[in-house]
Coordinates of C-alpha atoms and ligand atoms in Angstrom, one line a residue:
M5 CA 45.5 39.0 -19.3
R6 CA 43.2 40.2 -22.1
I7 CA 44.0 43.8 -23.0
D8 CA 41.1 44.7 -25.3
P9 CA 37.4 43.7 -25.1
H10 CA 37.4 43.0 -28.8
S11 CA 40.5 40.7 -29.0
V12 CA 41.8 37.6 -27.4
T13 CA 45.3 39.1 -27.4
D14 CA 46.9 38.3 -24.0
D15 CA 49.7 40.4 -22.7
A16 CA 51.3 37.4 -21.0
Q17 CA 51.9 35.8 -24.4
S18 CA 54.3 36.4 -27.2
V19 CA 54.1 39.6 -29.3
I20 CA 53.7 39.3 -33.1
Q21 CA 56.0 41.9 -34.6
H22 CA 55.9 41.2 -38.4
F23 CA 54.0 39.0 -40.8
T24 CA 54.6 37.7 -44.3
W25 CA 51.4 37.1 -46.2
R26 CA 50.8 35.3 -49.4
A27 CA 47.3 35.3 -50.8
R28 CA 45.8 34.0 -54.1
V29 CA 42.6 35.8 -55.0
D30 CA 39.9 33.3 -56.2
F31 CA 36.9 35.2 -57.6
A32 CA 35.1 32.1 -58.5
Q33 CA 35.1 30.7 -54.9
R34 CA 35.2 34.2 -53.3
R35 CA 38.0 33.1 -51.2
L36 CA 41.6 34.0 -50.5
H37 CA 44.0 31.0 -50.4
C38 CA 46.6 32.1 -48.0
E39 CA 49.8 31.4 -46.1
V40 CA 51.0 33.7 -43.4
T41 CA 54.2 33.6 -41.3
L42 CA 53.9 35.4 -38.0
R43 CA 57.3 36.5 -36.6
L44 CA 57.5 36.9 -32.8
Q45 CA 59.3 39.7 -31.1
A46 CA 61.5 37.0 -29.4
P47 CA 61.6 33.2 -29.5
T48 CA 59.6 31.5 -26.8
A49 CA 61.5 30.9 -23.6
A50 CA 59.3 28.0 -22.6
A51 CA 56.3 26.1 -24.1
T52 CA 53.4 28.6 -24.2
P53 CA 50.0 29.1 -25.9
L54 CA 49.5 31.9 -28.4
D55 CA 45.9 33.1 -28.9
L56 CA 45.1 34.6 -32.3
D57 CA 42.0 36.5 -33.4
A58 CA 40.3 34.8 -36.4
R59 CA 36.9 34.8 -38.0
G60 CA 35.7 32.1 -40.4
L61 CA 39.2 31.0 -41.3
D62 CA 39.6 27.4 -42.7
V63 CA 43.0 26.4 -41.3
E64 CA 44.8 23.6 -43.2
A65 CA 48.1 23.5 -41.4
V66 CA 50.1 25.2 -38.6
T67 CA 53.8 24.7 -38.5
S68 CA 56.9 26.2 -37.1
A69 CA 59.0 28.2 -39.5
E70 CA 61.1 25.0 -40.0
G71 CA 58.0 23.1 -41.0
A72 CA 57.4 21.1 -37.8
P73 CA 53.7 20.7 -37.2
L74 CA 52.3 22.7 -34.2
R75 CA 49.4 21.7 -32.0
W76 CA 46.5 24.1 -32.3
A77 CA 42.7 24.3 -31.8
P78 CA 39.9 26.8 -32.4
L79 CA 38.6 28.6 -29.3
P80 CA 34.8 28.8 -28.8
T81 CA 33.0 31.0 -31.3
D82 CA 31.9 34.4 -29.9
A83 CA 29.3 36.4 -31.8
V84 CA 31.4 39.6 -31.7
L85 CA 35.0 38.2 -31.5
G86 CA 34.8 35.4 -34.1
T87 CA 36.4 32.0 -33.8
P88 CA 39.9 32.6 -32.3
L89 CA 42.7 30.1 -32.6
R90 CA 45.0 28.8 -29.9
V91 CA 48.4 27.6 -31.1
H92 CA 50.7 25.7 -28.6
L93 CA 54.2 26.9 -29.1
P94 CA 57.1 24.8 -27.8
A95 CA 60.2 26.5 -26.4
G96 CA 62.5 28.2 -28.8
V97 CA 59.9 29.0 -31.5
G98 CA 60.5 32.4 -33.2
A99 CA 57.9 32.2 -36.0
L100 CA 54.9 30.2 -37.1
T101 CA 53.3 29.6 -40.4
L102 CA 49.6 29.0 -41.0
R103 CA 48.1 27.8 -44.3
Y104 CA 44.4 28.6 -44.6
R105 CA 41.7 30.0 -46.7
T106 CA 39.2 32.8 -45.9
S107 CA 35.5 32.3 -45.8
A108 CA 33.3 33.3 -48.7
E109 CA 31.6 35.5 -46.1
A110 CA 34.8 37.1 -44.8
S111 CA 33.5 40.2 -43.0
A112 CA 36.4 42.3 -44.3
L113 CA 35.7 41.7 -47.9
Q114 CA 33.3 42.8 -50.5
W115 CA 33.4 40.9 -53.8
L116 CA 31.8 42.7 -56.7
D117 CA 30.6 41.2 -60.0
A118 CA 31.7 43.0 -63.1
A119 CA 28.2 44.5 -63.4
Q120 CA 28.7 46.3 -60.1
T121 CA 31.8 48.2 -61.3
H122 CA 32.0 51.3 -63.4
G123 CA 33.6 49.6 -66.4
G124 CA 31.3 46.6 -66.2
R125 CA 34.0 44.2 -67.6
Q126 CA 36.1 43.0 -64.6
P127 CA 35.2 41.9 -61.1
Y128 CA 36.4 43.9 -58.1
L129 CA 37.4 43.0 -54.6
F130 CA 38.2 45.3 -51.6
S131 CA 38.9 45.0 -47.9
Q132 CA 37.6 47.1 -45.0
C133 CA 39.2 46.0 -41.8
Q134 CA 38.2 48.6 -39.3
A135 CA 36.9 48.0 -36.7
I136 CA 37.6 44.2 -36.1
H137 CA 37.6 42.5 -39.5
A138 CA 41.3 42.0 -40.2
R139 CA 40.9 38.7 -38.3
S140 CA 38.7 37.5 -41.2
L141 CA 41.7 37.8 -43.5
V142 CA 44.7 37.0 -41.3
P143 CA 45.0 35.3 -37.9
L144 CA 46.5 38.0 -35.8
Q145 CA 46.5 39.9 -32.5
D146 CA 43.8 42.1 -33.9
T147 CA 43.8 44.9 -31.4
P148 CA 44.9 48.5 -32.1
S149 CA 47.1 48.4 -29.0
R150 CA 49.5 46.2 -31.0
R151 CA 51.4 47.2 -34.1
V152 CA 52.9 45.1 -36.8
T153 CA 55.0 45.5 -40.0
F154 CA 54.3 43.2 -42.9
D155 CA 55.2 42.2 -46.4
A156 CA 52.7 40.7 -48.7
S157 CA 52.3 39.2 -52.2
L158 CA 49.0 38.9 -54.0
E159 CA 48.2 36.6 -56.9
V160 CA 45.3 38.0 -58.9
P161 CA 43.7 36.9 -62.3
A162 CA 45.5 38.2 -65.4
G163 CA 44.5 41.7 -66.4
L164 CA 43.6 42.8 -62.8
T165 CA 45.7 45.1 -60.7
A166 CA 46.3 44.7 -56.9
V167 CA 46.9 47.8 -54.7
M168 CA 47.6 47.8 -51.1
A169 CA 48.0 50.3 -48.2
A170 CA 51.7 49.6 -48.3
A171 CA 54.8 50.4 -50.4
P172 CA 54.6 48.5 -53.8
R173 CA 57.7 46.5 -54.7
P174 CA 58.6 45.4 -58.2
R175 CA 56.5 42.7 -59.7
G176 CA 58.3 39.4 -59.5
A177 CA 58.8 37.0 -62.4
D178 CA 56.0 35.1 -60.7
G179 CA 53.5 37.8 -61.9
R180 CA 52.5 38.5 -58.3
F181 CA 52.0 41.9 -56.8
H182 CA 54.5 42.6 -53.9
F183 CA 54.2 45.0 -51.1
E184 CA 55.9 46.0 -47.9
M185 CA 54.8 48.0 -44.9
P186 CA 57.9 49.3 -43.1
Q187 CA 56.0 51.4 -40.6
P188 CA 54.3 49.5 -37.8
I189 CA 50.5 49.7 -38.1
P190 CA 47.6 48.5 -36.0
P191 CA 45.9 45.6 -37.8
Y192 CA 42.7 47.5 -38.6
L193 CA 44.8 49.4 -41.2
L194 CA 45.6 46.4 -43.3
A195 CA 43.9 47.1 -46.7
F196 CA 44.0 46.1 -50.3
A197 CA 41.9 46.2 -53.5
V198 CA 41.9 44.3 -56.7
G199 CA 40.2 45.4 -60.0
D200 CA 40.6 47.1 -63.3
L201 CA 42.6 50.0 -61.8
A202 CA 44.7 52.8 -63.3
C203 CA 46.5 55.7 -61.6
K204 CA 47.4 59.3 -62.3
A205 CA 50.0 61.5 -60.5
L206 CA 48.7 64.4 -58.4
S207 CA 52.0 65.6 -56.9
P208 CA 55.4 64.1 -56.2
R209 CA 54.1 62.2 -53.2
S210 CA 50.5 61.5 -54.2
Q211 CA 48.6 59.7 -57.0
V212 CA 45.0 58.7 -57.4
W213 CA 43.9 55.2 -58.3
A214 CA 40.5 54.4 -59.8
E215 CA 38.8 52.5 -62.5
P216 CA 39.9 53.9 -65.9
G217 CA 36.5 55.5 -66.6
V218 CA 36.5 57.4 -63.3
L219 CA 40.2 58.4 -63.2
E220 CA 40.0 61.8 -64.9
R221 CA 37.2 63.0 -62.7
A222 CA 38.9 61.7 -59.6
A223 CA 42.2 63.4 -60.5
W224 CA 40.4 66.7 -61.0
E225 CA 38.4 66.5 -57.8
F226 CA 41.5 65.8 -55.6
A227 CA 44.0 67.8 -57.6
E228 CA 44.7 70.1 -54.6
V229 CA 45.9 67.2 -52.4
E230 CA 49.3 68.7 -52.0
R231 CA 47.8 71.9 -50.5
H232 CA 46.1 69.7 -47.9
L233 CA 49.4 68.0 -47.1
H234 CA 51.2 71.3 -46.7
A235 CA 48.4 72.7 -44.4
A236 CA 48.5 69.5 -42.3
E237 CA 52.2 69.4 -42.0
A238 CA 52.3 73.0 -40.8
L239 CA 49.8 72.1 -38.1
F240 CA 50.9 68.7 -37.0
G241 CA 54.5 68.2 -38.1
P242 CA 56.1 66.2 -40.9
Y243 CA 54.1 63.5 -42.8
D244 CA 55.5 60.2 -41.6
W245 CA 54.1 57.8 -44.2
E246 CA 56.1 58.9 -47.3
R247 CA 53.2 58.7 -49.8
F248 CA 49.6 59.8 -49.6
D249 CA 47.9 58.0 -52.5
L250 CA 44.2 57.8 -53.0
L251 CA 41.9 55.0 -54.2
V252 CA 38.5 55.9 -55.4
M253 CA 36.3 53.0 -54.5
P254 CA 33.2 51.5 -56.2
P255 CA 29.9 53.1 -55.1
S256 CA 29.2 50.3 -52.6
F257 CA 32.0 51.4 -50.4
P258 CA 30.2 51.7 -47.0
Y259 CA 32.2 54.7 -45.7
G260 CA 33.0 58.2 -46.9
G261 CA 36.7 57.5 -46.5
M262 CA 39.1 55.1 -44.7
E263 CA 42.5 56.3 -43.7
N264 CA 44.4 53.2 -44.9
P265 CA 48.1 54.3 -44.6
R266 CA 49.8 55.4 -47.8
L267 CA 46.5 54.7 -49.7
T268 CA 43.4 56.4 -48.4
F269 CA 40.1 54.8 -49.7
L270 CA 37.5 57.3 -50.7
T271 CA 33.8 56.9 -51.8
P272 CA 33.0 58.0 -55.4
T273 CA 30.2 60.1 -53.9
L274 CA 32.9 62.7 -53.3
L275 CA 33.2 63.3 -57.0
A276 CA 30.8 66.3 -57.1
G277 CA 32.7 68.0 -59.9
D278 CA 33.4 71.1 -57.9
R279 CA 35.8 70.0 -55.1
S280 CA 33.1 70.8 -52.6
L281 CA 33.4 67.6 -50.6
V282 CA 37.2 67.5 -50.0
N283 CA 36.7 67.9 -46.2
V284 CA 36.6 64.1 -46.3
L285 CA 40.1 64.0 -47.9
A286 CA 41.3 66.4 -45.2
H287 CA 39.8 64.1 -42.6
E288 CA 41.5 61.0 -43.9
L289 CA 44.7 62.8 -44.3
A290 CA 44.5 64.1 -40.7
H291 CA 44.3 60.5 -39.5
S292 CA 47.9 60.1 -40.7
W293 CA 48.7 61.8 -37.4
T294 CA 45.6 61.3 -35.2
G295 CA 44.8 57.6 -35.4
N296 CA 47.5 56.1 -37.6
L297 CA 50.4 57.6 -35.7
V298 CA 48.8 57.9 -32.3
T299 CA 46.2 55.1 -32.1
N300 CA 43.4 54.4 -29.6
T301 CA 44.3 51.4 -27.5
T302 CA 40.8 49.9 -27.9
A303 CA 37.4 50.9 -29.4
E304 CA 36.5 52.2 -26.0
H305 CA 38.7 55.2 -26.6
F306 CA 37.6 55.6 -30.3
W307 CA 37.1 59.4 -29.6
L308 CA 40.9 59.7 -29.5
N309 CA 41.0 58.6 -33.1
E310 CA 37.9 60.3 -34.5
G311 CA 37.4 63.4 -32.2
F312 CA 41.0 64.4 -32.7
T313 CA 40.7 63.8 -36.4
V314 CA 37.6 65.9 -36.8
F315 CA 39.4 68.7 -34.9
A316 CA 42.4 68.3 -37.2
E317 CA 40.2 68.1 -40.3
R318 CA 38.5 71.5 -39.4
R319 CA 41.9 73.1 -38.7
I320 CA 43.1 72.0 -42.2
L321 CA 39.8 73.3 -43.7
E322 CA 40.2 76.6 -41.9
A323 CA 43.7 76.9 -43.3
L324 CA 42.5 76.2 -46.8
E325 CA 39.1 77.8 -47.0
G326 CA 38.9 80.1 -44.0
P327 CA 37.3 80.2 -40.6
E328 CA 33.8 80.8 -41.9
V329 CA 33.8 77.5 -43.8
A330 CA 35.2 75.6 -40.8
A331 CA 32.5 77.1 -38.6
L332 CA 29.8 76.0 -41.0
H333 CA 31.1 72.4 -40.8
A334 CA 31.2 72.7 -37.0
A335 CA 27.6 73.9 -36.9
L336 CA 26.5 71.0 -39.0
G337 CA 28.4 68.6 -36.8
R338 CA 26.7 70.1 -33.7
K339 CA 23.3 69.5 -35.3
E340 CA 24.1 65.9 -36.1
L341 CA 25.5 65.4 -32.5
D342 CA 22.4 66.8 -30.9
A343 CA 20.2 64.6 -33.0
A344 CA 22.3 61.5 -32.1
V345 CA 22.2 62.3 -28.4
A346 CA 18.4 62.7 -28.6
R347 CA 18.2 59.3 -30.4
F348 CA 20.3 57.5 -27.8
E349 CA 18.4 59.0 -25.0
A350 CA 15.0 58.1 -26.6
A351 CA 16.4 54.6 -27.1
G352 CA 17.3 54.3 -23.4
A353 CA 21.1 54.1 -24.1
P354 CA 22.5 57.4 -22.9
E355 CA 25.7 55.6 -21.9
L356 CA 26.6 55.5 -25.6
T357 CA 26.8 59.3 -25.6
R358 CA 29.9 59.2 -23.3
L359 CA 33.3 59.8 -24.8
R360 CA 34.8 57.0 -22.8
T361 CA 32.7 53.9 -23.5
K362 CA 32.3 50.4 -22.1
L363 CA 32.0 48.0 -25.1
E364 CA 32.5 44.5 -23.6
G365 CA 30.2 42.2 -25.6
I366 CA 29.3 45.0 -28.0
D367 CA 30.3 45.0 -31.6
P368 CA 32.1 48.3 -32.3
D369 CA 30.3 48.5 -35.7
E370 CA 27.1 48.5 -33.7
A371 CA 28.2 51.2 -31.3
F372 CA 29.4 53.4 -34.2
S373 CA 27.8 56.9 -34.2
V374 CA 28.8 60.6 -34.6
V375 CA 29.3 61.0 -30.8
P376 CA 33.0 60.2 -30.7
Y377 CA 33.5 62.4 -33.7
E378 CA 31.5 65.5 -32.8
K379 CA 31.5 65.3 -29.0
G380 CA 35.2 64.5 -29.1
Y381 CA 35.7 67.5 -31.4
L382 CA 33.8 69.8 -29.0
F383 CA 35.8 68.6 -26.0
L384 CA 39.0 69.5 -27.8
R385 CA 37.5 72.9 -28.8
T386 CA 36.6 73.5 -25.2
L387 CA 40.2 72.9 -24.1
E388 CA 41.4 75.0 -27.0
V389 CA 39.2 77.9 -26.0
A390 CA 40.1 77.7 -22.4
L391 CA 43.9 77.5 -23.0
G392 CA 44.2 79.7 -26.1
R393 CA 45.0 78.4 -29.5
E394 CA 48.7 78.8 -29.5
A395 CA 49.3 77.0 -26.3
F396 CA 46.8 74.3 -27.3
D397 CA 48.6 73.8 -30.6
G398 CA 51.8 73.2 -28.7
L399 CA 50.1 70.8 -26.3
L400 CA 48.7 68.8 -29.3
Q401 CA 52.0 68.7 -31.1
R402 CA 53.8 67.4 -28.0
W403 CA 51.0 64.8 -27.6
L404 CA 51.6 63.5 -31.1
A405 CA 55.4 63.6 -30.7
A406 CA 55.3 61.7 -27.4
H407 CA 53.1 58.9 -28.7
R408 CA 54.0 58.5 -32.3
F409 CA 53.8 54.9 -33.6
Q410 CA 52.1 53.9 -30.3
A411 CA 48.7 53.4 -28.8
A412 CA 47.2 55.7 -26.2
D413 CA 44.1 55.7 -24.1
T414 CA 41.9 58.5 -22.5
D415 CA 43.9 58.5 -19.3
D416 CA 47.2 58.9 -21.2
F417 CA 45.7 62.1 -22.8
L418 CA 44.4 63.3 -19.4
R419 CA 47.8 62.9 -17.9
H420 CA 49.4 64.7 -20.8
V421 CA 47.0 67.7 -20.4
E422 CA 47.4 67.9 -16.7
A423 CA 51.2 67.9 -17.1
Q424 CA 51.2 70.5 -19.8
A425 CA 48.4 72.7 -18.4
P426 CA 47.8 72.1 -14.7
G427 CA 44.3 72.8 -13.6
L428 CA 42.8 73.0 -17.1
L429 CA 40.9 69.7 -16.9
A430 CA 39.2 70.7 -13.7
R431 CA 38.4 74.2 -15.2
V432 CA 36.5 72.7 -18.1
D433 CA 35.0 69.9 -16.0
A434 CA 36.7 67.2 -18.1
D435 CA 35.1 64.3 -16.1
R436 CA 31.7 65.4 -17.3
W437 CA 32.8 65.4 -20.9
L438 CA 34.4 62.0 -20.7
D439 CA 32.2 60.0 -18.4
G440 CA 28.9 61.9 -18.5
A441 CA 26.1 61.6 -21.0
G442 CA 25.1 64.3 -23.5
V443 CA 26.8 67.5 -24.3
P444 CA 28.0 69.7 -21.4
D445 CA 26.8 73.3 -21.6
N446 CA 30.3 74.7 -21.6
A447 CA 30.6 73.5 -25.2
P448 CA 31.7 76.5 -27.4
A449 CA 29.2 77.6 -29.9
S450 CA 30.3 78.0 -33.5
G451 CA 29.2 81.4 -34.7
S452 CA 29.9 83.1 -38.0
S453 CA 28.2 85.8 -40.2
R454 CA 27.3 83.1 -42.8
L455 CA 25.5 81.2 -40.1
E456 CA 23.6 84.3 -39.1
A457 CA 22.6 84.9 -42.7
L458 CA 21.5 81.4 -43.0
R459 CA 19.4 81.5 -39.9
R460 CA 17.4 84.3 -41.4
V461 CA 16.2 82.4 -44.5
V462 CA 15.5 79.0 -42.9
G463 CA 11.9 78.1 -43.5
T464 CA 11.5 80.5 -46.4
L465 CA 11.9 80.0 -50.2
P466 CA 15.1 82.0 -50.7
E467 CA 15.9 83.9 -53.9
V468 CA 18.4 82.2 -56.3
A469 CA 20.7 85.2 -55.9
D470 CA 20.8 84.8 -52.1
T471 CA 22.0 81.2 -52.4
A472 CA 24.5 81.6 -55.2
A473 CA 27.5 81.6 -52.9
W474 CA 26.3 78.8 -50.6
S475 CA 28.6 75.9 -49.9
T476 CA 27.5 72.3 -49.5
A477 CA 27.4 72.8 -45.7
E478 CA 25.0 75.8 -46.1
W479 CA 22.7 73.7 -48.2
Q480 CA 22.8 70.9 -45.7
L481 CA 22.1 73.2 -42.8
F482 CA 19.3 74.9 -44.7
L483 CA 17.6 71.7 -45.8
D484 CA 18.0 70.0 -42.4
A485 CA 16.5 72.9 -40.6
T486 CA 13.5 73.3 -43.0
P487 CA 10.3 72.4 -41.1
R488 CA 8.8 69.2 -42.3
T489 CA 5.4 70.9 -42.6
L490 CA 5.9 73.0 -45.7
G491 CA 3.7 70.8 -47.8
P492 CA 4.2 69.3 -51.3
A493 CA 3.5 72.5 -53.2
R494 CA 6.2 74.5 -51.5
L495 CA 8.6 71.6 -51.7
A496 CA 8.0 71.2 -55.4
E497 CA 8.7 75.0 -55.8
L498 CA 11.9 74.7 -53.8
D499 CA 13.0 71.8 -56.0
A500 CA 12.0 73.6 -59.2
R501 CA 14.0 76.7 -58.2
F502 CA 17.2 74.9 -57.1
S503 CA 17.1 71.7 -59.1
L504 CA 17.7 69.8 -55.9
S505 CA 16.5 66.4 -57.3
T506 CA 19.2 66.5 -60.0
S507 CA 22.0 67.8 -57.7
K508 CA 25.4 66.2 -58.5
N509 CA 26.3 66.7 -54.8
A510 CA 25.5 63.6 -52.8
E511 CA 25.3 65.5 -49.5
V512 CA 22.8 68.0 -50.9
L513 CA 20.8 65.3 -52.7
C514 CA 20.6 63.2 -49.5
A515 CA 19.6 66.1 -47.3
W516 CA 16.9 67.1 -49.9
L517 CA 15.5 63.6 -50.3
T518 CA 15.4 63.1 -46.6
L519 CA 13.5 66.4 -46.2
A520 CA 11.1 65.5 -49.0
L521 CA 10.4 62.0 -47.8
Q522 CA 10.0 63.1 -44.2
S523 CA 7.5 65.7 -45.4
G524 CA 5.5 63.2 -47.4
H525 CA 6.5 64.7 -50.7
L526 CA 6.6 61.4 -52.5
Q527 CA 7.2 62.8 -55.9
V528 CA 10.9 62.3 -55.1
L529 CA 10.4 58.5 -54.7
P530 CA 12.0 57.5 -58.1
T531 CA 15.0 59.7 -57.3
A532 CA 15.4 58.2 -53.9
E533 CA 15.1 54.7 -55.3
A534 CA 17.8 55.4 -57.9
F535 CA 20.0 56.8 -55.2
V536 CA 19.8 53.9 -52.8
S537 CA 20.2 51.5 -55.8
Q538 CA 23.5 53.1 -56.8
V539 CA 25.1 54.2 -53.6
G540 CA 26.1 52.0 -50.7
R541 CA 27.6 54.6 -48.4
M542 CA 25.9 54.1 -45.0
K543 CA 25.8 57.8 -44.2
Y544 CA 23.2 58.1 -46.9
L545 CA 21.5 54.7 -46.6
K546 CA 20.6 55.2 -43.0
P547 CA 18.6 58.5 -43.2
L548 CA 17.0 57.5 -46.6
Y549 CA 15.9 54.0 -45.5
A550 CA 14.5 55.5 -42.3
A551 CA 12.6 58.2 -44.1
L552 CA 11.2 56.0 -46.9
P553 CA 7.7 54.7 -46.5
R554 CA 8.2 51.3 -44.9
E555 CA 6.8 49.3 -47.7
D556 CA 9.1 50.9 -50.2
A557 CA 12.0 50.6 -47.9
R558 CA 11.5 46.8 -47.6
R559 CA 11.1 46.4 -51.3
L560 CA 14.2 48.5 -52.1
F561 CA 16.2 46.7 -49.5
A562 CA 15.2 43.3 -50.9
A563 CA 16.2 44.4 -54.4
N564 CA 19.5 46.0 -53.5
R565 CA 20.7 44.0 -50.4
A566 CA 23.1 41.8 -52.3
R567 CA 24.8 44.8 -53.8
Y568 CA 25.5 46.4 -50.4
H569 CA 28.6 45.8 -48.3
P570 CA 28.0 43.2 -45.5
I571 CA 28.3 46.0 -42.8
A572 CA 25.8 48.1 -44.6
Q573 CA 23.4 45.1 -45.0
Q574 CA 23.6 44.6 -41.3
V575 CA 22.9 48.3 -40.5
V576 CA 19.9 48.6 -42.9
A577 CA 18.5 45.3 -41.8
G578 CA 18.7 46.5 -38.1
L579 CA 17.0 49.7 -39.0
L580 CA 14.1 48.0 -40.8
A581 CA 13.6 45.6 -38.0
K582 CA 12.7 48.4 -35.6
P583 CA 9.0 49.0 -35.3
Ligands
LIG603 N1 38.0 55.6 -39.9 C1 36.8 56.1 -40.3 C2 35.8 55.1 -40.9 C3 35.5 54.0 -40.1 C4 35.2 54.1 -38.7 C5 35.4 52.7 -40.6 C6 34.9 53.1 -37.9 C7 35.1 51.6 -39.8 C8 34.8 51.8 -38.5 C9 37.0 57.3 -41.3 O1 38.1 58.0 -41.0 C10 35.8 58.2 -41.2 O2 35.6 58.7 -40.1 N2 35.1 58.5 -42.3 C11 34.0 59.4 -42.3 C12 34.5 60.7 -42.8 C13 33.9 62.0 -42.3 C14 33.9 62.0 -40.8 C15 34.6 63.2 -42.8 C16 32.9 58.8 -43.2 O3 33.1 57.7 -43.6 O4 31.9 59.5 -43.4
LIG604 ZN1 37.8 59.2 -39.3

């Protein structure tokens, strides 16, 4: 039986436990030439099919570990799932080897020309496997309900460095880069990058990788990583992945961060020069427990990954920067959630505002929104408020301990809560949170004196002195709440007073440009153009492309499309196709 709407993995078939992957990176053809050996948990007892997720893979040969050819065929192509493979295993087979190459359009990969990198001299390649792109690199049981260990070796052109979300092993005489992942991971956490990369130590268990020209700024921005690790361990227990290294990505990286184990990937837009955007670091670190250690069984329970992680992120932030700062982030999240819920309702898709979703036939990248993040966060806050912090902390720690290195679904969590705190679910009306649309009205509000102060100045032109101590979150709240009716003169004054158009902070700049464009203050057009021409992070592309005058949006997308990541291309194209 299939166990995940986004995978052909069948629980009646063998279980892949470990794979050995060899890949040669071919920048000219934009392909990986690969060989993978998939080791089964146990040799087959009888002849049996094995269905593997795959997308765009050119398979050259399938053999047993001893080299005997195995019968195989592609399964029908599905727009969401890809083109899976069925291999027919005879009795007694414990491992199989596939020789193949990836497609030049592999959905997990972005190939960058030298001109798209910071240094401008070497090409760059990186992977992004979440949600269901690992199958475009390796034929696997690509569902988060299965975990695998692996070892890998990458052959890259001379002068380039390969890094992987895994433990590096000494470079062989063959010049290849070797890696090993001893902890079992869900396949979406498979990750690597190749480029002109250098690293700098931040603490005994953390270093940062980046292109040489970015490295110093990156090391400064994330210098406090060990404080994050300490705060997180105090909350959630020992860090189980040995190292927490960081990789600062090229600007086209489509996300803020990706929690690849041992090597978190981070957008360079976090390099604001003042450490003001490190909540994203806290978020990806938090995934080391919520998501990477305890993993959602399928994308239908994505809130278990992201809602828990936002909750954990804000607890880390509270420990490091105090409850006021955490409350500001929560307030910002609530605003984003309300806007998303309104959008889904207007689009006639309120079912996508449930925590527990039905995603059969739906691409998880298409279903992506802030709902699992912020509604999930609020549900956990609701439980925390009802039970009391200390008791809820214990409940959470026992949840993590009970399911470490396993997958869990919404019902598993509900059973855990009911066992630990009988009656609590009914008390907070958990069913409405999980299976109802929108935000239930027992959601706790996030109040703080800084929020109150902010509320008083929204819509006015504040004095410079009043904003001197504002954090990024305060600027975002202020700009987002500014009425779109101020008019160009007032907006120009606001810009002149606070130098918003030259802000080094991508969050502030994006919030400002969105406000200005939505208010028809087209003087910012050149700045907005420069921004969407440099940055490929979807969180910024989405609001800016939506707010740009349509003609300009089309022109800019045509000019920049090839530089965006495939996922970002798809998202912006979808947005511009809407009337
Ligand atoms: N795991 C996500 C990114 C992701 C989600 C990639 C789904 C592909 C599919 C990551 O942890 C994340 O949530 N990043 C956020 C960070 C933010 C919430 C602090 C981002 O990219 O903005
Ligand atoms: Zn996340």
